[in-house]
PDB file of C-alpha atoms in Angstrom:
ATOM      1  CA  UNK T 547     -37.077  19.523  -4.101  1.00 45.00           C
ATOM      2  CA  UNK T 548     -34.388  17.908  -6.408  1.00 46.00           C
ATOM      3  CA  UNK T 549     -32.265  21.476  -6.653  1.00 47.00           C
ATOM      4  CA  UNK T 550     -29.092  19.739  -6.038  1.00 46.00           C
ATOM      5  CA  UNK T 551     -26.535  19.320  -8.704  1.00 60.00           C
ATOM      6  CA  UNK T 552     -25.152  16.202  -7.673  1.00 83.00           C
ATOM      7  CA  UNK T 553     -27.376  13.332  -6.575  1.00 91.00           C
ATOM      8  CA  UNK T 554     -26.498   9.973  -5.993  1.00 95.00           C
ATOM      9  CA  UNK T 555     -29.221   8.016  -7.657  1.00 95.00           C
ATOM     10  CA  UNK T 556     -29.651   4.622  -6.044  1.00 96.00           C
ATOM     11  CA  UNK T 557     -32.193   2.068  -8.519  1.00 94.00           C
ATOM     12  CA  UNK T 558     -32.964  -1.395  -6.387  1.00 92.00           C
ATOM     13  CA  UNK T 559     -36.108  -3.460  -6.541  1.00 89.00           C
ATOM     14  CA  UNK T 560     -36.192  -4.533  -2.676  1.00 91.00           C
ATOM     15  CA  UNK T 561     -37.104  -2.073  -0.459  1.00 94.00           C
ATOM     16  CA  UNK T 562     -34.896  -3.382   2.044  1.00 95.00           C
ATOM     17  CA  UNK T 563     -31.647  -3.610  -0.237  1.00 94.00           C
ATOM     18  CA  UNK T 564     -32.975  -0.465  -0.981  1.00 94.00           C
ATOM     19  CA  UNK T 565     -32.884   1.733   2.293  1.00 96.00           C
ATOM     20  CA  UNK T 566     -29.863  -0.168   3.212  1.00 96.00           C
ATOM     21  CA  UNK T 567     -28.126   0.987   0.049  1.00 97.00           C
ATOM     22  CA  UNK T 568     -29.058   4.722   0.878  1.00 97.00           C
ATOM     23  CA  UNK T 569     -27.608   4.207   4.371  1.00 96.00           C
ATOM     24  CA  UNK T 570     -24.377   3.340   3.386  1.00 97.00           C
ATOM     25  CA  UNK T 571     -23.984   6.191   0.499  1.00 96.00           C
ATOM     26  CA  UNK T 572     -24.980   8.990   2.705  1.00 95.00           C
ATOM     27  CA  UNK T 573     -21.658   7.631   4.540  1.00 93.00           C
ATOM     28  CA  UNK T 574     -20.398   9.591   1.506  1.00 90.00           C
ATOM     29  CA  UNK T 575     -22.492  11.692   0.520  1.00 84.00           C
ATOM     30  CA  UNK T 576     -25.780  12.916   1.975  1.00 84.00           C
ATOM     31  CA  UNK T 577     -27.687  13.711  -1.081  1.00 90.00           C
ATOM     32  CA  UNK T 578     -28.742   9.939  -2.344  1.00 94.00           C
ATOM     33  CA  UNK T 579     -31.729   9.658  -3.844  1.00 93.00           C
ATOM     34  CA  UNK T 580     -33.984   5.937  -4.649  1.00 93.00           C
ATOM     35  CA  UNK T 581     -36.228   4.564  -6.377  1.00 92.00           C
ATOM     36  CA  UNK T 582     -38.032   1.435  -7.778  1.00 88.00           C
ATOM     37  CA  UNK T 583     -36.541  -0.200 -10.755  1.00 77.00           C
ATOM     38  CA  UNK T 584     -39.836   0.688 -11.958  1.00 79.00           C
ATOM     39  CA  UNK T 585     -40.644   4.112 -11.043  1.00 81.00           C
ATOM     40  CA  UNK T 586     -39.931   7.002 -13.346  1.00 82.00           C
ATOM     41  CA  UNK T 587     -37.039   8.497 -12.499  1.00 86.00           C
ATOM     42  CA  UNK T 588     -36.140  12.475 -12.296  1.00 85.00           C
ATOM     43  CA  UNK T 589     -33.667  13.843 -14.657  1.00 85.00           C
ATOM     44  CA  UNK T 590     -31.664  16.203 -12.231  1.00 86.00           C
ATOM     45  CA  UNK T 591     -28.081  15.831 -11.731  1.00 89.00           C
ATOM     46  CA  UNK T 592     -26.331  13.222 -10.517  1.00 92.00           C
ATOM     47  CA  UNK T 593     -22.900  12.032  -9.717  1.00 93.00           C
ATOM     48  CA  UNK T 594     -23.290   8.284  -9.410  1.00 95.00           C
ATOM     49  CA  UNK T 595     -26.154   5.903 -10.320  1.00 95.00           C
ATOM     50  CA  UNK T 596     -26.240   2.264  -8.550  1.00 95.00           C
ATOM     51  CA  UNK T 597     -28.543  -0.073 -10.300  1.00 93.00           C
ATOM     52  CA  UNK T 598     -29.472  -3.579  -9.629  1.00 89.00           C
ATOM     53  CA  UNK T 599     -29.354  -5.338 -12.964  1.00 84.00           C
ATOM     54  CA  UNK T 600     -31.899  -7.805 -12.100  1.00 72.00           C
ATOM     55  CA  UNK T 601     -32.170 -11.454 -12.294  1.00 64.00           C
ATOM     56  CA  UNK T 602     -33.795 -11.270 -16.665  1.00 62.00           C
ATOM     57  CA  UNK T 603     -31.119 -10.187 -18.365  1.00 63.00           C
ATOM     58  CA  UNK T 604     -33.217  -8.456 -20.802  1.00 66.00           C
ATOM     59  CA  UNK T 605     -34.536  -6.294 -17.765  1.00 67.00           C
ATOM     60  CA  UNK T 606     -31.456  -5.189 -16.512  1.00 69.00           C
ATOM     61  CA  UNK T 607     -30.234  -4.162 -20.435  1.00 76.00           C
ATOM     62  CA  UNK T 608     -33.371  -1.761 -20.432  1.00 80.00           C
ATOM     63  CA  UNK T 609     -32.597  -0.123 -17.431  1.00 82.00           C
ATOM     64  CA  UNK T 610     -28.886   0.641 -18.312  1.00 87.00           C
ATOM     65  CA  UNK T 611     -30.249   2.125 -21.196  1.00 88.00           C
ATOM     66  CA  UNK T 612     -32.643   4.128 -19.592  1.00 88.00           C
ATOM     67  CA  UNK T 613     -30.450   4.973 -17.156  1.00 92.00           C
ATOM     68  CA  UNK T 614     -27.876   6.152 -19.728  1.00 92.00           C
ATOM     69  CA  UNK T 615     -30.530   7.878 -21.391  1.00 92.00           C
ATOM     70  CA  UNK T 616     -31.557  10.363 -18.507  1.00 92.00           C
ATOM     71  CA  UNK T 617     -28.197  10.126 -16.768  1.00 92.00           C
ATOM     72  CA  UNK T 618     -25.627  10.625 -19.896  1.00 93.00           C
ATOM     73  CA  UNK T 619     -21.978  10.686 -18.771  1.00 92.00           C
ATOM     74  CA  UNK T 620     -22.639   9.780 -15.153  1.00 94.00           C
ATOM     75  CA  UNK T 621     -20.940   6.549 -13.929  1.00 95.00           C
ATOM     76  CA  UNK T 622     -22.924   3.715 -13.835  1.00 94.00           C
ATOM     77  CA  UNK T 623     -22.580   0.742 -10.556  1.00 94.00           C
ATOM     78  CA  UNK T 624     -24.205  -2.223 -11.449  1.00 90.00           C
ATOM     79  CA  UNK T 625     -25.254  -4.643  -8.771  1.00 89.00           C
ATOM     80  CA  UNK T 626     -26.088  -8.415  -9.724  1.00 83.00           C
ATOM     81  CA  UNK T 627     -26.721 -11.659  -7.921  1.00 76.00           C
ATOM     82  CA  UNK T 628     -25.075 -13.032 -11.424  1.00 69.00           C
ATOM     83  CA  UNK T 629     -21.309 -11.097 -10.134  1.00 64.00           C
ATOM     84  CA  UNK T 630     -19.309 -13.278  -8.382  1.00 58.00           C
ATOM     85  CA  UNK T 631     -16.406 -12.086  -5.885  1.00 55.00           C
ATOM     86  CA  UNK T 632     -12.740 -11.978  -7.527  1.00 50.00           C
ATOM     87  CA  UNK T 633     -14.238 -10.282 -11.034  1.00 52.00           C
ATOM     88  CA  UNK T 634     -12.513  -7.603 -11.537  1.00 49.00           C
ATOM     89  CA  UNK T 635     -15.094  -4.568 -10.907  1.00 59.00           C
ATOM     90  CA  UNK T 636     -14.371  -2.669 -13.977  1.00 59.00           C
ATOM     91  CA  UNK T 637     -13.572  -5.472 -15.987  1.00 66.00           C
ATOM     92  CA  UNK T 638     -14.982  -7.036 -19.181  1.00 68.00           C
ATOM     93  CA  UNK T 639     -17.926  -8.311 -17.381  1.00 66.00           C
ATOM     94  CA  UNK T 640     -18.733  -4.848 -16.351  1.00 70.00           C
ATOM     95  CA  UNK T 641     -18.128  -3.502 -19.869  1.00 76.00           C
ATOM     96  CA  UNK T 642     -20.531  -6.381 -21.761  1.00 74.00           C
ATOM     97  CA  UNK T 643     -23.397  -5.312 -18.988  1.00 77.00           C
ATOM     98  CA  UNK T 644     -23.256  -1.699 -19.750  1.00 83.00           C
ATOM     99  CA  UNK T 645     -21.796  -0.260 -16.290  1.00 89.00           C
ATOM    100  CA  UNK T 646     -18.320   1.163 -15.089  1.00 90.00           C
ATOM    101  CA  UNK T 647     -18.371  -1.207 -11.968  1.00 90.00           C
ATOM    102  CA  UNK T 648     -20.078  -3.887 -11.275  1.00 89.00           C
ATOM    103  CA  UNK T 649     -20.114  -5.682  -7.696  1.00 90.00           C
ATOM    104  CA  UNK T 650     -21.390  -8.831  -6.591  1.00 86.00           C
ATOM    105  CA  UNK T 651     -25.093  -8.834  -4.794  1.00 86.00           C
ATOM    106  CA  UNK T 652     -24.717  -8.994  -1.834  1.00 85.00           C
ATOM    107  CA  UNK T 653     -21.674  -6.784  -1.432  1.00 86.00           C
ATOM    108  CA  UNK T 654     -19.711  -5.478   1.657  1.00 90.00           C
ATOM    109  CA  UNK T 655     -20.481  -2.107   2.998  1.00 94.00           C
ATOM    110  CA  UNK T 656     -16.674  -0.839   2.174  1.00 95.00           C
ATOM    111  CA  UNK T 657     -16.327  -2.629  -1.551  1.00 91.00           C
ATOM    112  CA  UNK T 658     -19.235  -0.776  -2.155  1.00 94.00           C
ATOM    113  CA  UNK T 659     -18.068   2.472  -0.371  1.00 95.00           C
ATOM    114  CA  UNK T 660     -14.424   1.757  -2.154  1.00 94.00           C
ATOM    115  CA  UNK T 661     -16.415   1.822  -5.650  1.00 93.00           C
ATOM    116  CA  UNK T 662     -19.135   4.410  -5.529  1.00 95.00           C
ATOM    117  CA  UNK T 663     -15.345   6.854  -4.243  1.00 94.00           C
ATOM    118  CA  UNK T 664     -13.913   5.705  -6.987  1.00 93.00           C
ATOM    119  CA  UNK T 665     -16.257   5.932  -9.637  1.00 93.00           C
ATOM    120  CA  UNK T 666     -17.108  10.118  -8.104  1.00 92.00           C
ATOM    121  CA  UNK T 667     -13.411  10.559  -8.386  1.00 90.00           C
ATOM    122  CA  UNK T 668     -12.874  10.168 -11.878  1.00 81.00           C
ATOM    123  CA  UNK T 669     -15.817  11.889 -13.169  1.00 69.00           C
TER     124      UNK T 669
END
């Protein structure tokens, strides 16, 4: 099932956020794959992972790590309630969280479009 090289990985707690998530991506690129922050996740290829960092702060810190665990080298876009618009996306914010990019939650369909291209593009 997962024979494709290059998987974008979507991680979101709400199913809703969720689904919507993996409608927008497939804009992009057709192979997205999601999952429960708390599922197991596969270790197959991927060329983007989008995580929701959670509302515990702790939470969110053990799934970057996991996620940089099973996904090394792979950009990470990190999705928080805690973002703000007018942060820069791959600032220090970003940086101190653990991700390339991270985007304010709720975010735009195109902002997130804009950064999941970008973010493929320099990997």
């Amino acid at each position: 099932m997962f024979e494709m090289l290059e998987w974008v990985i979507v991680v979101e707690f709400d199913p809703l956020v969720r689904a919507l998530l993996v409608e927008w991506l497939e804009e992009i690129r057709p192979d997205v794959l999601s999952f429960d922050g708390r599922q197991t996740l596969p270790a197959v290829g991927a060329s983007l992972v989008v995580v929701d960092l959670g509302n515990d702060r702790r939470q969110g810190a053990d799934n970057i790590r996991r996620l940089r665990t099973i996904y090394p080298g792979v950009p990470l876009l990190g999705l928080s309630t805690h973002a703000r618009e007018g942060i820069a996306a791959g600032g220090e914010a970003a940086r101190r969280l653990g991700v390339d990019m991270l985007l304010p939650k709720p975010c735009e369909r195109e902002l997130l479009l804009q950064a999941a291209r970008a973010l493929m593009a320099a990997t």
